[in-house]
């Protein structure tokens, strides 16, 4: 269970993520492909170059942050994302790689930003 404090912190980041989400996810993919080149071949290069992958991840993170106290509304979207990842052969050991690079990117890009 998330504490009230954690929920309040995550909700407070939602507007910042909305404003800077793509800056964050562009940095995230660059960082992850440098630090964990083993996951590079899983991704479609064209979608990276078009920026659609960065947009999709930014939108997913924003939706999660904004609805952290009401996650049921995300049920359908989360199910679709889960099915897509299962069909792409994403394995459990890939998730900590994304988690670590994403948290580090939030620190590096958003830092103490309050706007
Ligand atoms: C909580 C964690 C994650 C979230 C919220 C997330 C979110 C997303 C979203 C929203 C999409 C686009 C789905 C669509 O176009 O229908 C996507 C696609 C994808 N994700 Fe994730 N993802 C997560 C974890 C991972 C992990 C761990 C990997 C593997 C390292 C991964 C690899 C991919 C790939 C390969 C695609 C397809 C992109 C492409 O090449 O076009 N994701 N993800």
mmCIF file of N, CA and C and ligand atoms in Angstrom:
data_model
loop_
_atom_site.group_PDB
_atom_site.id
_atom_site.type_symbol
_atom_site.label_atom_id
_atom_site.label_comp_id
_atom_site.label_asym_id
_atom_site.label_seq_id
_atom_site.Cartn_x
_atom_site.Cartn_y
_atom_site.Cartn_z
ATOM 1 N N UNK A 1 0.835 -1.214 0.000
ATOM 2 C CA UNK A 1 0.000 0.000 0.000
ATOM 3 C C UNK A 1 0.867 1.260 0.000
ATOM 4 N N UNK A 2 0.454 2.238 -0.769
ATOM 5 C CA UNK A 2 1.173 3.508 -0.776
ATOM 6 C C UNK A 2 0.680 4.352 0.399
ATOM 7 N N UNK A 3 1.615 5.097 1.025
ATOM 8 C CA UNK A 3 1.186 5.976 2.118
ATOM 9 C C UNK A 3 0.561 7.238 1.521
ATOM 10 N N UNK A 4 -0.194 7.968 2.367
ATOM 11 C CA UNK A 4 -0.797 9.218 1.904
ATOM 12 C C UNK A 4 0.287 10.182 1.432
ATOM 13 N N UNK A 5 1.414 10.140 2.148
ATOM 14 C CA UNK A 5 2.537 11.027 1.802
ATOM 15 C C UNK A 5 3.058 10.719 0.387
ATOM 16 N N UNK A 6 3.224 9.414 0.096
ATOM 17 C CA UNK A 6 3.717 9.025 -1.237
ATOM 18 C C UNK A 6 2.725 9.437 -2.315
ATOM 19 N N UNK A 7 1.436 9.207 -2.042
ATOM 20 C CA UNK A 7 0.413 9.573 -3.021
ATOM 21 C C UNK A 7 0.466 11.085 -3.286
ATOM 22 N N UNK A 8 0.603 11.876 -2.207
ATOM 23 C CA UNK A 8 0.647 13.341 -2.368
ATOM 24 C C UNK A 8 1.884 13.745 -3.182
ATOM 25 N N UNK A 9 3.022 13.086 -2.930
ATOM 26 C CA UNK A 9 4.258 13.421 -3.659
ATOM 27 C C UNK A 9 4.098 13.109 -5.142
ATOM 28 N N UNK A 10 3.552 11.926 -5.438
ATOM 29 C CA UNK A 10 3.402 11.530 -6.839
ATOM 30 C C UNK A 10 2.420 12.468 -7.547
ATOM 31 N N UNK A 11 1.325 12.798 -6.874
ATOM 32 C CA UNK A 11 0.329 13.690 -7.507
ATOM 33 C C UNK A 11 0.928 15.076 -7.775
ATOM 34 N N UNK A 12 1.796 15.516 -6.863
ATOM 35 C CA UNK A 12 2.407 16.839 -7.041
ATOM 36 C C UNK A 12 3.346 16.860 -8.252
ATOM 37 N N UNK A 13 3.872 15.677 -8.647
ATOM 38 C CA UNK A 13 4.790 15.648 -9.791
ATOM 39 C C UNK A 13 4.026 15.610 -11.119
ATOM 40 N N UNK A 14 2.720 15.297 -11.073
ATOM 41 C CA UNK A 14 1.985 15.095 -12.329
ATOM 42 C C UNK A 14 2.053 16.304 -13.269
ATOM 43 N N UNK A 15 1.812 17.539 -12.773
ATOM 44 C CA UNK A 15 1.881 18.689 -13.701
ATOM 45 C C UNK A 15 3.288 18.885 -14.275
ATOM 46 N N UNK A 16 4.312 18.588 -13.460
ATOM 47 C CA UNK A 16 5.703 18.760 -13.941
ATOM 48 C C UNK A 16 5.992 17.726 -15.027
ATOM 49 N N UNK A 17 5.491 16.502 -14.798
ATOM 50 C CA UNK A 17 5.681 15.445 -15.808
ATOM 51 C C UNK A 17 4.940 15.793 -17.090
ATOM 52 N N UNK A 18 3.762 16.387 -16.926
ATOM 53 C CA UNK A 18 2.970 16.738 -18.108
ATOM 54 C C UNK A 18 3.720 17.756 -18.966
ATOM 55 N N UNK A 19 4.347 18.705 -18.276
ATOM 56 C CA UNK A 19 5.053 19.767 -18.994
ATOM 57 C C UNK A 19 6.368 19.274 -19.596
ATOM 58 N N UNK A 20 7.069 18.398 -18.879
ATOM 59 C CA UNK A 20 8.428 18.042 -19.305
ATOM 60 C C UNK A 20 8.567 16.559 -19.635
ATOM 61 N N UNK A 21 7.433 15.865 -19.814
ATOM 62 C CA UNK A 21 7.462 14.412 -19.981
ATOM 63 C C UNK A 21 8.336 13.929 -21.119
ATOM 64 N N UNK A 22 8.268 14.626 -22.251
ATOM 65 C CA UNK A 22 9.048 14.132 -23.392
ATOM 66 C C UNK A 22 10.541 14.420 -23.248
ATOM 67 N N UNK A 23 10.854 15.534 -22.580
ATOM 68 C CA UNK A 23 12.259 15.824 -22.262
ATOM 69 C C UNK A 23 12.817 14.666 -21.430
ATOM 70 N N UNK A 24 12.003 14.247 -20.475
ATOM 71 C CA UNK A 24 12.391 13.152 -19.584
ATOM 72 C C UNK A 24 12.565 11.848 -20.360
ATOM 73 N N UNK A 25 11.587 11.489 -21.198
ATOM 74 C CA UNK A 25 11.657 10.172 -21.835
ATOM 75 C C UNK A 25 12.732 10.133 -22.933
ATOM 76 N N UNK A 26 12.988 11.286 -23.587
ATOM 77 C CA UNK A 26 14.094 11.309 -24.572
ATOM 78 C C UNK A 26 15.412 11.013 -23.856
ATOM 79 N N UNK A 27 15.616 11.666 -22.710
ATOM 80 C CA UNK A 27 16.827 11.450 -21.910
ATOM 81 C C UNK A 27 16.879 9.996 -21.434
ATOM 82 N N UNK A 28 15.734 9.493 -20.988
ATOM 83 C CA UNK A 28 15.652 8.119 -20.472
ATOM 84 C C UNK A 28 16.128 7.093 -21.519
ATOM 85 N N UNK A 29 15.598 7.179 -22.760
ATOM 86 C CA UNK A 29 15.986 6.171 -23.767
ATOM 87 C C UNK A 29 17.466 6.273 -24.102
ATOM 88 N N UNK A 30 17.967 7.518 -24.222
ATOM 89 C CA UNK A 30 19.390 7.711 -24.540
ATOM 90 C C UNK A 30 20.233 7.059 -23.426
ATOM 91 N N UNK A 31 19.849 7.343 -22.177
ATOM 92 C CA UNK A 31 20.581 6.826 -21.019
ATOM 93 C C UNK A 31 20.530 5.300 -20.987
ATOM 94 N N UNK A 32 19.312 4.761 -21.166
ATOM 95 C CA UNK A 32 19.156 3.302 -21.069
ATOM 96 C C UNK A 32 19.954 2.602 -22.181
ATOM 97 N N UNK A 33 19.935 3.128 -23.394
ATOM 98 C CA UNK A 33 20.663 2.460 -24.483
ATOM 99 C C UNK A 33 22.173 2.554 -24.275
ATOM 100 N N UNK A 34 22.639 3.614 -23.569
ATOM 101 C CA UNK A 34 24.074 3.719 -23.253
ATOM 102 C C UNK A 34 24.459 2.754 -22.143
ATOM 103 N N UNK A 35 23.656 2.738 -21.064
ATOM 104 C CA UNK A 35 24.014 1.943 -19.874
ATOM 105 C C UNK A 35 23.654 0.469 -20.043
ATOM 106 N N UNK A 36 22.598 0.180 -20.792
ATOM 107 C CA UNK A 36 22.135 -1.205 -20.954
ATOM 108 C C UNK A 36 21.903 -1.512 -22.432
ATOM 109 N N UNK A 37 22.995 -1.539 -23.212
ATOM 110 C CA UNK A 37 22.835 -1.732 -24.659
ATOM 111 C C UNK A 37 22.154 -3.055 -25.002
ATOM 112 N N UNK A 38 22.116 -3.984 -24.045
ATOM 113 C CA UNK A 38 21.490 -5.286 -24.320
ATOM 114 C C UNK A 38 19.992 -5.167 -24.619
ATOM 115 N N UNK A 39 19.324 -4.079 -24.151
ATOM 116 C CA UNK A 39 17.883 -3.963 -24.439
ATOM 117 C C UNK A 39 17.614 -3.237 -25.770
ATOM 118 N N UNK A 40 18.660 -2.643 -26.354
ATOM 119 C CA UNK A 40 18.490 -1.882 -27.604
ATOM 120 C C UNK A 40 17.765 -2.655 -28.696
ATOM 121 N N UNK A 41 18.188 -3.905 -28.968
ATOM 122 C CA UNK A 41 17.557 -4.641 -30.076
ATOM 123 C C UNK A 41 16.063 -4.931 -29.888
ATOM 124 N N UNK A 42 15.542 -4.769 -28.654
ATOM 125 C CA UNK A 42 14.106 -5.017 -28.433
ATOM 126 C C UNK A 42 13.258 -3.903 -29.051
ATOM 127 N N UNK A 43 13.875 -2.741 -29.273
ATOM 128 C CA UNK A 43 13.097 -1.559 -29.684
ATOM 129 C C UNK A 43 13.153 -1.319 -31.176
ATOM 130 N N UNK A 44 12.053 -0.756 -31.675
ATOM 131 C CA UNK A 44 11.924 -0.432 -33.092
ATOM 132 C C UNK A 44 12.587 0.928 -33.350
ATOM 133 N N UNK A 45 13.642 0.916 -34.172
ATOM 134 C CA UNK A 45 14.436 2.131 -34.430
ATOM 135 C C UNK A 45 13.586 3.247 -35.034
ATOM 136 N N UNK A 46 12.682 2.871 -35.946
ATOM 137 C CA UNK A 46 11.883 3.895 -36.633
ATOM 138 C C UNK A 46 11.017 4.640 -35.622
ATOM 139 N N UNK A 47 10.405 3.893 -34.683
ATOM 140 C CA UNK A 47 9.560 4.540 -33.678
ATOM 141 C C UNK A 47 10.382 5.461 -32.776
ATOM 142 N N UNK A 48 11.629 5.075 -32.506
ATOM 143 C CA UNK A 48 12.513 5.934 -31.716
ATOM 144 C C UNK A 48 12.781 7.219 -32.475
ATOM 145 N N UNK A 49 13.101 7.067 -33.773
ATOM 146 C CA UNK A 49 13.477 8.243 -34.566
ATOM 147 C C UNK A 49 12.292 9.180 -34.758
ATOM 148 N N UNK A 50 11.093 8.602 -34.923
ATOM 149 C CA UNK A 50 9.894 9.432 -35.073
ATOM 150 C C UNK A 50 9.503 10.099 -33.761
ATOM 151 N N UNK A 51 9.982 9.528 -32.634
ATOM 152 C CA UNK A 51 9.636 10.078 -31.318
ATOM 153 C C UNK A 51 8.344 9.504 -30.759
ATOM 154 N N UNK A 52 7.726 8.538 -31.474
ATOM 155 C CA UNK A 52 6.432 8.052 -30.987
ATOM 156 C C UNK A 52 6.587 7.235 -29.701
ATOM 157 N N UNK A 53 7.698 6.518 -29.567
ATOM 158 C CA UNK A 53 7.916 5.740 -28.351
ATOM 159 C C UNK A 53 8.088 6.656 -27.137
ATOM 160 N N UNK A 54 8.854 7.741 -27.334
ATOM 161 C CA UNK A 54 9.064 8.693 -26.239
ATOM 162 C C UNK A 54 7.731 9.309 -25.810
ATOM 163 N N UNK A 55 6.870 9.619 -26.790
ATOM 164 C CA UNK A 55 5.567 10.219 -26.481
ATOM 165 C C UNK A 55 4.687 9.225 -25.730
ATOM 166 N N UNK A 56 4.689 7.957 -26.192
ATOM 167 C CA UNK A 56 3.830 6.942 -25.566
ATOM 168 C C UNK A 56 4.230 6.723 -24.110
ATOM 169 N N UNK A 57 5.546 6.651 -23.854
ATOM 170 C CA UNK A 57 5.983 6.418 -22.470
ATOM 171 C C UNK A 57 5.673 7.630 -21.601
ATOM 172 N N UNK A 58 5.904 8.832 -22.132
ATOM 173 C CA UNK A 58 5.610 10.055 -21.358
ATOM 174 C C UNK A 58 4.124 10.095 -20.998
ATOM 175 N N UNK A 59 3.255 9.750 -21.963
ATOM 176 C CA UNK A 59 1.808 9.785 -21.695
ATOM 177 C C UNK A 59 1.438 8.753 -20.632
ATOM 178 N N UNK A 60 2.057 7.571 -20.700
ATOM 179 C CA UNK A 60 1.753 6.521 -19.718
ATOM 180 C C UNK A 60 2.184 6.951 -18.317
ATOM 181 N N UNK A 61 3.368 7.561 -18.208
ATOM 182 C CA UNK A 61 3.867 7.985 -16.889
ATOM 183 C C UNK A 61 2.961 9.086 -16.324
ATOM 184 N N UNK A 62 2.565 10.040 -17.173
ATOM 185 C CA UNK A 62 1.676 11.132 -16.718
ATOM 186 C C UNK A 62 0.346 10.575 -16.230
ATOM 187 N N UNK A 63 -0.216 9.637 -16.993
ATOM 188 C CA UNK A 63 -1.519 9.082 -16.625
ATOM 189 C C UNK A 63 -1.421 8.368 -15.278
ATOM 190 N N UNK A 64 -0.313 7.658 -15.073
ATOM 191 C CA UNK A 64 -0.132 6.927 -13.820
ATOM 192 C C UNK A 64 -0.012 7.908 -12.650
ATOM 193 N N UNK A 65 0.803 8.956 -12.832
ATOM 194 C CA UNK A 65 1.016 9.924 -11.744
ATOM 195 C C UNK A 65 -0.297 10.643 -11.412
ATOM 196 N N UNK A 66 -1.030 11.054 -12.447
ATOM 197 C CA UNK A 66 -2.257 11.829 -12.213
ATOM 198 C C UNK A 66 -3.332 10.983 -11.529
ATOM 199 N N UNK A 67 -3.290 9.661 -11.762
ATOM 200 C CA UNK A 67 -4.346 8.781 -11.232
ATOM 201 C C UNK A 67 -3.858 7.855 -10.128
ATOM 202 N N UNK A 68 -2.771 8.223 -9.489
ATOM 203 C CA UNK A 68 -2.151 7.335 -8.500
ATOM 204 C C UNK A 68 -3.120 6.967 -7.363
ATOM 205 N N UNK A 69 -4.097 7.865 -7.099
ATOM 206 C CA UNK A 69 -5.064 7.579 -6.031
ATOM 207 C C UNK A 69 -6.341 6.942 -6.582
ATOM 208 N N UNK A 70 -6.339 6.606 -7.880
ATOM 209 C CA UNK A 70 -7.552 6.061 -8.489
ATOM 210 C C UNK A 70 -7.141 5.170 -9.668
ATOM 211 N N UNK A 71 -6.278 4.176 -9.352
ATOM 212 C CA UNK A 71 -5.639 3.403 -10.428
ATOM 213 C C UNK A 71 -6.627 2.554 -11.220
ATOM 214 N N UNK A 72 -7.844 2.322 -10.656
ATOM 215 C CA UNK A 72 -8.828 1.505 -11.386
ATOM 216 C C UNK A 72 -9.114 2.103 -12.766
ATOM 217 N N UNK A 73 -9.083 3.452 -12.866
ATOM 218 C CA UNK A 73 -9.439 4.066 -14.159
ATOM 219 C C UNK A 73 -8.416 3.709 -15.241
ATOM 220 N N UNK A 74 -7.218 3.253 -14.820
ATOM 221 C CA UNK A 74 -6.184 2.915 -15.810
ATOM 222 C C UNK A 74 -6.241 1.453 -16.221
ATOM 223 N N UNK A 75 -7.156 0.692 -15.603
ATOM 224 C CA UNK A 75 -7.186 -0.758 -15.806
ATOM 225 C C UNK A 75 -7.061 -1.198 -17.248
ATOM 226 N N UNK A 76 -7.907 -0.641 -18.125
ATOM 227 C CA UNK A 76 -7.904 -1.052 -19.527
ATOM 228 C C UNK A 76 -6.594 -0.733 -20.218
ATOM 229 N N UNK A 77 -6.074 0.471 -19.953
ATOM 230 C CA UNK A 77 -4.826 0.898 -20.601
ATOM 231 C C UNK A 77 -3.657 0.043 -20.116
ATOM 232 N N UNK A 78 -3.630 -0.235 -18.803
ATOM 233 C CA UNK A 78 -2.530 -1.039 -18.250
ATOM 234 C C UNK A 78 -2.572 -2.456 -18.829
ATOM 235 N N UNK A 79 -3.788 -2.980 -18.985
ATOM 236 C CA UNK A 79 -3.944 -4.321 -19.556
ATOM 237 C C UNK A 79 -3.387 -4.365 -20.990
ATOM 238 N N UNK A 80 -3.699 -3.332 -21.783
ATOM 239 C CA UNK A 80 -3.205 -3.275 -23.169
ATOM 240 C C UNK A 80 -1.679 -3.197 -23.206
ATOM 241 N N UNK A 81 -1.122 -2.366 -22.315
ATOM 242 C CA UNK A 81 0.342 -2.218 -22.269
ATOM 243 C C UNK A 81 0.974 -3.556 -21.863
ATOM 244 N N UNK A 82 0.355 -4.236 -20.878
ATOM 245 C CA UNK A 82 0.892 -5.530 -20.419
ATOM 246 C C UNK A 82 0.865 -6.550 -21.557
ATOM 247 N N UNK A 83 -0.251 -6.582 -22.305
ATOM 248 C CA UNK A 83 -0.340 -7.549 -23.415
ATOM 249 C C UNK A 83 0.689 -7.249 -24.491
ATOM 250 N N UNK A 84 0.858 -5.949 -24.779
ATOM 251 C CA UNK A 84 1.842 -5.564 -25.798
ATOM 252 C C UNK A 84 3.234 -6.035 -25.382
ATOM 253 N N UNK A 85 3.587 -5.817 -24.099
ATOM 254 C CA UNK A 85 4.930 -6.196 -23.641
ATOM 255 C C UNK A 85 5.111 -7.705 -23.629
ATOM 256 N N UNK A 86 4.052 -8.437 -23.270
ATOM 257 C CA UNK A 86 4.153 -9.905 -23.287
ATOM 258 C C UNK A 86 4.386 -10.369 -24.734
ATOM 259 N N UNK A 87 3.684 -9.737 -25.683
ATOM 260 C CA UNK A 87 3.834 -10.173 -27.083
ATOM 261 C C UNK A 87 5.200 -9.777 -27.643
ATOM 262 N N UNK A 88 5.812 -8.737 -27.044
ATOM 263 C CA UNK A 88 7.145 -8.309 -27.498
ATOM 264 C C UNK A 88 8.269 -9.122 -26.840
ATOM 265 N N UNK A 89 7.876 -10.127 -26.037
ATOM 266 C CA UNK A 89 8.856 -10.990 -25.338
ATOM 267 C C UNK A 89 9.659 -10.212 -24.293
ATOM 268 N N UNK A 90 9.069 -9.172 -23.703
ATOM 269 C CA UNK A 90 9.753 -8.470 -22.615
ATOM 270 C C UNK A 90 9.713 -9.385 -21.390
ATOM 271 N N UNK A 91 10.876 -9.578 -20.759
ATOM 272 C CA UNK A 91 11.013 -10.518 -19.645
ATOM 273 C C UNK A 91 11.039 -9.779 -18.300
ATOM 274 N N UNK A 92 10.715 -10.503 -17.197
ATOM 275 C CA UNK A 92 10.712 -9.839 -15.884
ATOM 276 C C UNK A 92 12.026 -9.109 -15.578
ATOM 277 N N UNK A 93 13.163 -9.680 -16.030
ATOM 278 C CA UNK A 93 14.452 -9.050 -15.692
ATOM 279 C C UNK A 93 14.674 -7.726 -16.426
ATOM 280 N N UNK A 94 13.839 -7.430 -17.429
ATOM 281 C CA UNK A 94 13.984 -6.149 -18.130
ATOM 282 C C UNK A 94 13.392 -4.986 -17.318
ATOM 283 N N UNK A 95 12.426 -5.289 -16.438
ATOM 284 C CA UNK A 95 11.730 -4.202 -15.734
ATOM 285 C C UNK A 95 12.635 -3.402 -14.793
ATOM 286 N N UNK A 96 13.526 -4.077 -14.007
ATOM 287 C CA UNK A 96 14.422 -3.264 -13.167
ATOM 288 C C UNK A 96 15.336 -2.355 -13.991
ATOM 289 N N UNK A 97 15.678 -2.770 -15.213
ATOM 290 C CA UNK A 97 16.544 -1.933 -16.069
ATOM 291 C C UNK A 97 15.800 -0.641 -16.412
ATOM 292 N N UNK A 98 14.530 -0.797 -16.817
ATOM 293 C CA UNK A 98 13.718 0.387 -17.117
ATOM 294 C C UNK A 98 13.512 1.211 -15.836
ATOM 295 N N UNK A 99 13.200 0.531 -14.728
ATOM 296 C CA UNK A 99 12.944 1.235 -13.458
ATOM 297 C C UNK A 99 14.134 2.079 -13.024
ATOM 298 N N UNK A 100 15.341 1.472 -13.034
ATOM 299 C CA UNK A 100 16.530 2.211 -12.573
ATOM 300 C C UNK A 100 16.834 3.394 -13.480
ATOM 301 N N UNK A 101 16.774 3.169 -14.793
ATOM 302 C CA UNK A 101 17.096 4.258 -15.719
ATOM 303 C C UNK A 101 16.043 5.361 -15.682
ATOM 304 N N UNK A 102 14.790 4.977 -15.427
ATOM 305 C CA UNK A 102 13.723 5.980 -15.366
ATOM 306 C C UNK A 102 13.871 6.842 -14.105
ATOM 307 N N UNK A 103 14.122 6.194 -12.957
ATOM 308 C CA UNK A 103 14.267 6.970 -11.710
ATOM 309 C C UNK A 103 15.485 7.882 -11.792
ATOM 310 N N UNK A 104 16.587 7.358 -12.348
ATOM 311 C CA UNK A 104 17.794 8.190 -12.493
ATOM 312 C C UNK A 104 17.503 9.361 -13.434
ATOM 313 N N UNK A 105 16.739 9.104 -14.505
ATOM 314 C CA UNK A 105 16.430 10.184 -15.459
ATOM 315 C C UNK A 105 15.565 11.248 -14.810
ATOM 316 N N UNK A 106 14.622 10.830 -13.961
ATOM 317 C CA UNK A 106 13.769 11.815 -13.259
ATOM 318 C C UNK A 106 14.663 12.731 -12.410
ATOM 319 N N UNK A 107 15.624 12.099 -11.710
ATOM 320 C CA UNK A 107 16.551 12.919 -10.902
ATOM 321 C C UNK A 107 17.370 13.843 -11.792
ATOM 322 N N UNK A 108 17.907 13.297 -12.895
ATOM 323 C CA UNK A 108 18.826 14.070 -13.728
ATOM 324 C C UNK A 108 18.126 15.193 -14.488
ATOM 325 N N UNK A 109 16.918 14.933 -14.966
ATOM 326 C CA UNK A 109 16.254 15.920 -15.831
ATOM 327 C C UNK A 109 15.352 16.849 -15.026
ATOM 328 N N UNK A 110 14.551 16.279 -14.146
ATOM 329 C CA UNK A 110 13.583 17.122 -13.444
ATOM 330 C C UNK A 110 14.161 17.695 -12.162
ATOM 331 N N UNK A 111 15.077 16.951 -11.530
ATOM 332 C CA UNK A 111 15.757 17.449 -10.332
ATOM 333 C C UNK A 111 14.791 18.064 -9.341
ATOM 334 N N UNK A 112 15.090 19.276 -8.963
ATOM 335 C CA UNK A 112 14.266 19.970 -7.962
ATOM 336 C C UNK A 112 13.263 20.914 -8.620
ATOM 337 N N UNK A 113 13.027 20.724 -9.924
ATOM 338 C CA UNK A 113 12.148 21.607 -10.682
ATOM 339 C C UNK A 113 10.759 21.728 -10.028
ATOM 340 N N UNK A 114 10.226 22.926 -9.994
ATOM 341 C CA UNK A 114 8.897 23.118 -9.396
ATOM 342 C C UNK A 114 7.937 23.815 -10.355
ATOM 343 N N UNK A 115 8.403 24.102 -11.594
ATOM 344 C CA UNK A 115 7.517 24.827 -12.511
ATOM 345 C C UNK A 115 6.625 23.884 -13.278
HETATM 346 C C1 LIG B 1 6.177 -0.057 -16.080
HETATM 347 C C2 LIG B 1 6.989 -0.185 -17.099
HETATM 348 C C3 LIG B 1 6.662 0.179 -18.539
HETATM 349 C C4 LIG B 1 5.731 1.046 -19.047
HETATM 350 C C5 LIG B 1 4.732 1.942 -18.310
HETATM 351 C C6 LIG B 1 5.860 0.982 -20.496
HETATM 352 C C7 LIG B 1 5.082 1.706 -21.397
HETATM 353 C C8 LIG B 1 5.052 1.493 -22.749
HETATM 354 C C9 LIG B 1 4.089 2.064 -23.664
HETATM 355 C C10 LIG B 1 2.960 3.033 -23.282
HETATM 356 C C11 LIG B 1 4.366 1.591 -24.907
HETATM 357 C C12 LIG B 1 3.626 1.920 -26.207
HETATM 358 C C13 LIG B 1 2.528 0.887 -26.365
HETATM 359 C C14 LIG B 1 1.795 0.997 -27.679
HETATM 360 O O1 LIG B 1 2.318 1.594 -28.633
HETATM 361 O O2 LIG B 1 0.696 0.428 -27.763
HETATM 362 C C15 LIG B 1 5.508 0.687 -24.780
HETATM 363 C C16 LIG B 1 6.073 -0.003 -25.831
HETATM 364 C C17 LIG B 1 7.238 -0.756 -25.719
HETATM 365 N N1 LIG B 1 7.918 -1.044 -24.564
HETATM 366 FE FE1 LIG B 1 7.395 -0.480 -22.711
HETATM 367 N N2 LIG B 1 6.840 0.073 -20.813
HETATM 368 C C18 LIG B 1 7.356 -0.435 -19.653
HETATM 369 C C19 LIG B 1 8.356 -1.375 -19.536
HETATM 370 C C20 LIG B 1 9.113 -1.865 -20.584
HETATM 371 C C21 LIG B 1 10.274 -2.731 -20.461
HETATM 372 C C22 LIG B 1 10.834 -3.278 -19.141
HETATM 373 C C23 LIG B 1 10.741 -2.950 -21.714
HETATM 374 C C24 LIG B 1 11.978 -3.737 -22.120
HETATM 375 C C25 LIG B 1 13.190 -3.356 -21.768
HETATM 376 C C26 LIG B 1 9.867 -2.262 -22.635
HETATM 377 C C27 LIG B 1 9.960 -2.293 -24.002
HETATM 378 C C28 LIG B 1 9.030 -1.803 -24.880
HETATM 379 C C29 LIG B 1 9.072 -2.008 -26.316
HETATM 380 C C30 LIG B 1 10.146 -2.791 -27.071
HETATM 381 C C31 LIG B 1 7.947 -1.354 -26.847
HETATM 382 C C32 LIG B 1 7.552 -1.251 -28.317
HETATM 383 C C33 LIG B 1 8.246 -0.013 -28.803
HETATM 384 C C34 LIG B 1 8.591 -0.011 -30.218
HETATM 385 O O3 LIG B 1 9.691 -0.453 -30.517
HETATM 386 O O4 LIG B 1 7.771 0.491 -31.002
HETATM 387 N N3 LIG B 1 8.908 -1.606 -21.917
HETATM 388 N N4 LIG B 1 5.896 0.652 -23.465
#
